[in-house]
PDB file of C-alpha atoms in Angstrom:
ATOM      1  CA  GLY A   1       2.027   3.702 -17.453  1.00  0.00           C
ATOM      2  CA  PRO A   2       4.126   2.845 -14.219  1.00  0.00           C
ATOM      3  CA  SER A   3       7.545   2.123 -14.854  1.00  0.00           C
ATOM      4  CA  LYS A   4       9.009  -1.123 -14.211  1.00  0.00           C
ATOM      5  CA  ARG A   5       8.447  -2.563 -10.507  1.00  0.00           C
ATOM      6  CA  SER A   6       8.139  -5.412  -7.826  1.00  0.00           C
ATOM      7  CA  GLN A   7       6.482  -5.935  -4.642  1.00  0.00           C
ATOM      8  CA  HIS A   8       3.752  -3.036  -5.478  1.00  0.00           C
ATOM      9  CA  SER A   9       0.017  -2.856  -4.345  1.00  0.00           C
ATOM     10  CA  ALA A  10      -3.074  -2.950  -6.871  1.00  0.00           C
ATOM     11  CA  CYS A  11      -6.516  -3.305  -6.873  1.00  0.00           C
ATOM     12  CA  PHE A  12      -9.348  -3.078  -8.986  1.00  0.00           C
ATOM     13  CA  ILE A  13     -12.341  -0.179  -8.403  1.00  0.00           C
ATOM     14  CA  ASN A  14     -14.748   1.692  -9.946  1.00  0.00           C
ATOM     15  CA  GLY A  15     -13.597   0.310 -13.758  1.00  0.00           C
ATOM     16  CA  GLN A  16     -10.002   0.965 -12.685  1.00  0.00           C
ATOM     17  CA  MET A  17      -6.748  -1.325 -11.860  1.00  0.00           C
ATOM     18  CA  PHE A  18      -4.988   0.780  -9.608  1.00  0.00           C
ATOM     19  CA  VAL A  19      -1.244   0.339  -8.974  1.00  0.00           C
ATOM     20  CA  PHE A  20       0.988   2.012  -5.978  1.00  0.00           C
ATOM     21  CA  GLY A  21       4.039   2.058  -4.705  1.00  0.00           C
ATOM     22  CA  GLY A  22       6.741  -0.482  -5.006  1.00  0.00           C
ATOM     23  CA  TYR A  23      10.817  -0.821  -5.822  1.00  0.00           C
ATOM     24  CA  PHE A  24      13.090  -1.962  -8.853  1.00  0.00           C
ATOM     25  CA  TRP A  25      16.443  -2.741  -8.282  1.00  0.00           C
ATOM     26  CA  GLU A  26      19.502  -2.479 -10.997  1.00  0.00           C
ATOM     27  CA  LYS A  27      22.938  -3.119 -10.383  1.00  0.00           C
ATOM     28  CA  LYS A  28      24.340   0.480 -11.093  1.00  0.00           C
ATOM     29  CA  GLY A  29      21.373   2.211  -9.489  1.00  0.00           C
ATOM     30  CA  GLY A  30      20.373   0.671  -6.358  1.00  0.00           C
ATOM     31  CA  GLU A  31      17.502   0.363  -5.432  1.00  0.00           C
ATOM     32  CA  LYS A  32      14.282   3.004  -6.159  1.00  0.00           C
ATOM     33  CA  TYR A  33      11.205   3.018  -3.902  1.00  0.00           C
ATOM     34  CA  PHE A  34       7.707   4.426  -5.697  1.00  0.00           C
ATOM     35  CA  GLY A  35       5.325   6.695  -3.965  1.00  0.00           C
ATOM     36  CA  ASP A  36       3.165   7.032  -7.036  1.00  0.00           C
ATOM     37  CA  LEU A  37      -0.277   5.777  -8.036  1.00  0.00           C
ATOM     38  CA  HIS A  38      -1.447   4.864 -11.514  1.00  0.00           C
ATOM     39  CA  GLY A  39      -4.617   3.991 -12.936  1.00  0.00           C
ATOM     40  CA  LEU A  40      -5.807   1.582 -15.778  1.00  0.00           C
ATOM     41  CA  ASP A  41      -8.806   1.996 -17.554  1.00  0.00           C
ATOM     42  CA  VAL A  42     -10.382  -1.024 -18.132  1.00  0.00           C
ATOM     43  CA  ALA A  43     -12.495  -0.230 -20.925  1.00  0.00           C
ATOM     44  CA  THR A  44      -9.426   1.863 -22.726  1.00  0.00           C
ATOM     45  CA  GLY A  45      -6.774   0.285 -22.112  1.00  0.00           C
ATOM     46  CA  LEU A  46      -5.006   3.811 -21.064  1.00  0.00           C
ATOM     47  CA  TRP A  47      -3.105   4.179 -18.048  1.00  0.00           C
ATOM     48  CA  ARG A  48      -2.800   7.539 -16.190  1.00  0.00           C
ATOM     49  CA  LYS A  49      -0.642   8.958 -13.250  1.00  0.00           C
ATOM     50  CA  TYR A  50      -2.341  10.525 -10.496  1.00  0.00           C
ATOM     51  CA  TRP A  51      -0.651  13.105  -7.863  1.00  0.00           C
ATOM     52  CA  ASP A  52      -2.203  13.742  -4.035  1.00  0.00           C
ATOM     53  CA  PRO A  53       0.070  15.806  -1.959  1.00  0.00           C
ATOM     54  CA  THR A  54      -1.316  13.645   0.889  1.00  0.00           C
ATOM     55  CA  CYS A  55      -0.013  10.369  -0.837  1.00  0.00           C
ATOM     56  CA  PRO A  56       1.632   8.209   1.190  1.00  0.00           C
ATOM     57  CA  SER A  57       5.197   7.918   1.349  1.00  0.00           C
ATOM     58  CA  PRO A  58       7.197   5.220  -1.199  1.00  0.00           C
ATOM     59  CA  ARG A  59       7.174   2.125   0.168  1.00  0.00           C
ATOM     60  CA  ASN A  60       6.630  -1.497  -0.977  1.00  0.00           C
ATOM     61  CA  ARG A  61       4.465  -4.844   0.361  1.00  0.00           C
ATOM     62  CA  ALA A  62       1.673  -2.762   1.304  1.00  0.00           C
ATOM     63  CA  PRO A  63      -1.326  -4.216   0.716  1.00  0.00           C
ATOM     64  CA  LEU A  64      -4.076  -2.191  -1.298  1.00  0.00           C
ATOM     65  CA  ILE A  65      -7.574  -3.349  -0.475  1.00  0.00           C
ATOM     66  CA  PRO A  66     -10.931  -2.796  -2.235  1.00  0.00           C
ATOM     67  CA  ILE A  67     -13.429  -1.926   0.522  1.00  0.00           C
ATOM     68  CA  ASN A  68     -16.445  -0.797  -1.592  1.00  0.00           C
ATOM     69  CA  GLU A  69     -16.605  -0.171  -5.260  1.00  0.00           C
ATOM     70  CA  PHE A  70     -14.931   3.800  -4.995  1.00  0.00           C
ATOM     71  CA  GLU A  71     -12.409   2.896  -2.024  1.00  0.00           C
ATOM     72  CA  CYS A  72      -9.808   0.930  -1.255  1.00  0.00           C
ATOM     73  CA  ILE A  73      -7.234   1.064   1.828  1.00  0.00           C
ATOM     74  CA  LEU A  74      -3.008   0.559   1.562  1.00  0.00           C
ATOM     75  CA  LEU A  75      -1.737  -1.008   4.858  1.00  0.00           C
ATOM     76  CA  ASN A  76       1.370  -0.198   5.975  1.00  0.00           C
ATOM     77  CA  GLY A  77       4.789  -1.229   3.759  1.00  0.00           C
ATOM     78  CA  ASN A  78       8.248  -0.713   4.563  1.00  0.00           C
ATOM     79  CA  PHE A  79      11.492   0.817   2.220  1.00  0.00           C
ATOM     80  CA  TYR A  80      15.007   0.166   2.408  1.00  0.00           C
ATOM     81  CA  ALA A  81      16.327   3.377   4.851  1.00  0.00           C
ATOM     82  CA  ASN A  82      20.165   3.614   4.260  1.00  0.00           C
ATOM     83  CA  ALA A  83      23.057   1.482   2.864  1.00  0.00           C
ATOM     84  CA  LYS A  84      23.438   0.304   6.391  1.00  0.00           C
ATOM     85  CA  GLY A  85      20.485  -2.203   5.200  1.00  0.00           C
ATOM     86  CA  THR A  86      18.101  -0.703   7.878  1.00  0.00           C
ATOM     87  CA  ASP A  87      14.717  -1.162   6.756  1.00  0.00           C
ATOM     88  CA  GLU A  88      11.797   1.585   7.942  1.00  0.00           C
ATOM     89  CA  TRP A  89       8.632  -0.044   9.025  1.00  0.00           C
ATOM     90  CA  TYR A  90       5.222   1.829   8.457  1.00  0.00           C
ATOM     91  CA  ARG A  91       2.303   1.214  10.631  1.00  0.00           C
ATOM     92  CA  ASP A  92      -0.350   3.774   8.739  1.00  0.00           C
ATOM     93  CA  THR A  93      -3.716   3.264   6.881  1.00  0.00           C
ATOM     94  CA  PHE A  94      -4.249   5.129   4.093  1.00  0.00           C
ATOM     95  CA  VAL A  95      -8.234   5.018   1.791  1.00  0.00           C
ATOM     96  CA  LEU A  96      -7.948   5.876  -1.696  1.00  0.00           C
ATOM     97  CA  ASP A  97     -11.338   7.242  -3.383  1.00  0.00           C
ATOM     98  CA  SER A  98     -10.892   6.390  -6.868  1.00  0.00           C
ATOM     99  CA  ARG A  99     -13.617   9.198  -7.846  1.00  0.00           C
ATOM    100  CA  THR A 100     -11.338  11.798  -6.865  1.00  0.00           C
ATOM    101  CA  GLN A 101      -7.981   9.921  -6.822  1.00  0.00           C
ATOM    102  CA  LYS A 102      -7.454  11.333  -3.242  1.00  0.00           C
ATOM    103  CA  TRP A 103      -5.627  10.031  -0.273  1.00  0.00           C
ATOM    104  CA  ARG A 104      -7.034  10.155   3.187  1.00  0.00           C
ATOM    105  CA  ARG A 105      -5.218   8.855   6.515  1.00  0.00           C
ATOM    106  CA  ILE A 106      -7.424   6.557   8.735  1.00  0.00           C
ATOM    107  CA  VAL A 107      -6.144   6.854  12.278  1.00  0.00           C
ATOM    108  CA  CYS A 108      -7.293   3.298  14.131  1.00  0.00           C
ATOM    109  CA  ALA A 109      -8.786   2.711  17.562  1.00  0.00           C
ATOM    110  CA  ASN A 110      -6.513   1.832  20.277  1.00  0.00           C
ATOM    111  CA  ASP A 111      -2.781   3.107  19.601  1.00  0.00           C
ATOM    112  CA  GLY A 112      -3.521   4.715  16.531  1.00  0.00           C
ATOM    113  CA  ALA A 113      -2.102   2.923  14.226  1.00  0.00           C
ATOM    114  CA  ALA A 114      -1.888  -0.360  12.409  1.00  0.00           C
ATOM    115  CA  PRO A 115       1.074  -2.929  13.518  1.00  0.00           C
ATOM    116  CA  LYS A 116       4.274  -2.007  11.975  1.00  0.00           C
ATOM    117  CA  GLN A 117       5.022  -4.641  10.266  1.00  0.00           C
ATOM    118  CA  SER A 118       4.740  -5.466   6.393  1.00  0.00           C
ATOM    119  CA  HIS A 119       3.927  -8.953   4.509  1.00  0.00           C
ATOM    120  CA  LEU A 120       0.435  -8.916   5.749  1.00  0.00           C
ATOM    121  CA  SER A 121      -1.956 -11.048   4.200  1.00  0.00           C
ATOM    122  CA  VAL A 122      -5.743  -8.971   4.104  1.00  0.00           C
ATOM    123  CA  VAL A 123      -9.095  -9.256   3.570  1.00  0.00           C
ATOM    124  CA  PHE A 124     -12.058  -7.789   3.718  1.00  0.00           C
ATOM    125  CA  HIS A 125     -15.430  -8.982   4.849  1.00  0.00           C
ATOM    126  CA  GLU A 126     -18.645  -7.248   5.536  1.00  0.00           C
ATOM    127  CA  GLY A 127     -17.179  -4.052   7.072  1.00  0.00           C
ATOM    128  CA  ILE A 128     -14.162  -5.532   8.624  1.00  0.00           C
ATOM    129  CA  LEU A 129     -10.403  -5.714   6.968  1.00  0.00           C
ATOM    130  CA  TYR A 130      -8.621  -8.600   8.668  1.00  0.00           C
ATOM    131  CA  ALA A 131      -4.615  -8.915   8.147  1.00  0.00           C
ATOM    132  CA  PHE A 132      -2.723 -12.104   9.635  1.00  0.00           C
ATOM    133  CA  GLY A 133       0.804 -12.491   9.801  1.00  0.00           C
ATOM    134  CA  GLY A 134       3.652 -10.479   8.576  1.00  0.00           C
ATOM    135  CA  GLU A 135       6.909  -9.985   9.003  1.00  0.00           C
ATOM    136  CA  LYS A 136       9.327  -7.106  10.442  1.00  0.00           C
ATOM    137  CA  SER A 137      12.846  -7.379  10.625  1.00  0.00           C
ATOM    138  CA  MET A 138      12.812 -11.189   9.438  1.00  0.00           C
ATOM    139  CA  LYS A 139      10.836 -11.983  12.331  1.00  0.00           C
ATOM    140  CA  ARG A 140       7.558 -13.402  11.412  1.00  0.00           C
ATOM    141  CA  TYR A 141       4.040 -12.803  12.993  1.00  0.00           C
ATOM    142  CA  LYS A 142       1.082 -15.384  13.277  1.00  0.00           C
ATOM    143  CA  THR A 143      -1.333 -12.590  14.670  1.00  0.00           C
ATOM    144  CA  ILE A 144      -4.446 -11.377  13.652  1.00  0.00           C
ATOM    145  CA  HIS A 145      -5.658  -7.471  13.292  1.00  0.00           C
ATOM    146  CA  ILE A 146      -9.000  -6.242  12.879  1.00  0.00           C
ATOM    147  CA  LEU A 147      -9.971  -2.697  11.491  1.00  0.00           C
ATOM    148  CA  LYS A 148     -14.006  -1.976  11.575  1.00  0.00           C
ATOM    149  CA  ILE A 149     -14.272   0.100   8.598  1.00  0.00           C
ATOM    150  CA  ASN A 150     -17.612   2.729   8.998  1.00  0.00           C
TER     151      ASN A 150
END
């Protein structure tokens, strides 16, 4: 299965629990961010690591939300970019297809990207993804972002 980590993403679709990204910190080695995808087949209890060249970059604090029985969406996230303490904030959106374990990027309407922040609370209801709040550089938000899924 996946290595030790926190602030990763997980969702359950197509009989599997998928785990993506996250991070691990230790005193000697510092921070390590993950951009890997693992699936736990709940029927057999076996883990499998998947690899896809279109996989999102390593990140944590990015919600992974099921949108139907086979697909889920990964939204935003961030990672600690350098020794100066600078975070990198993502504003991208990906769909994972559990049948192929392949990612595809979604281009959003308007400015073409999701809001540049992490720590969002996200729900999916009747074809619409609702994202509330979040954080970027210690600034908290109370905004709602809506993404219609076709």
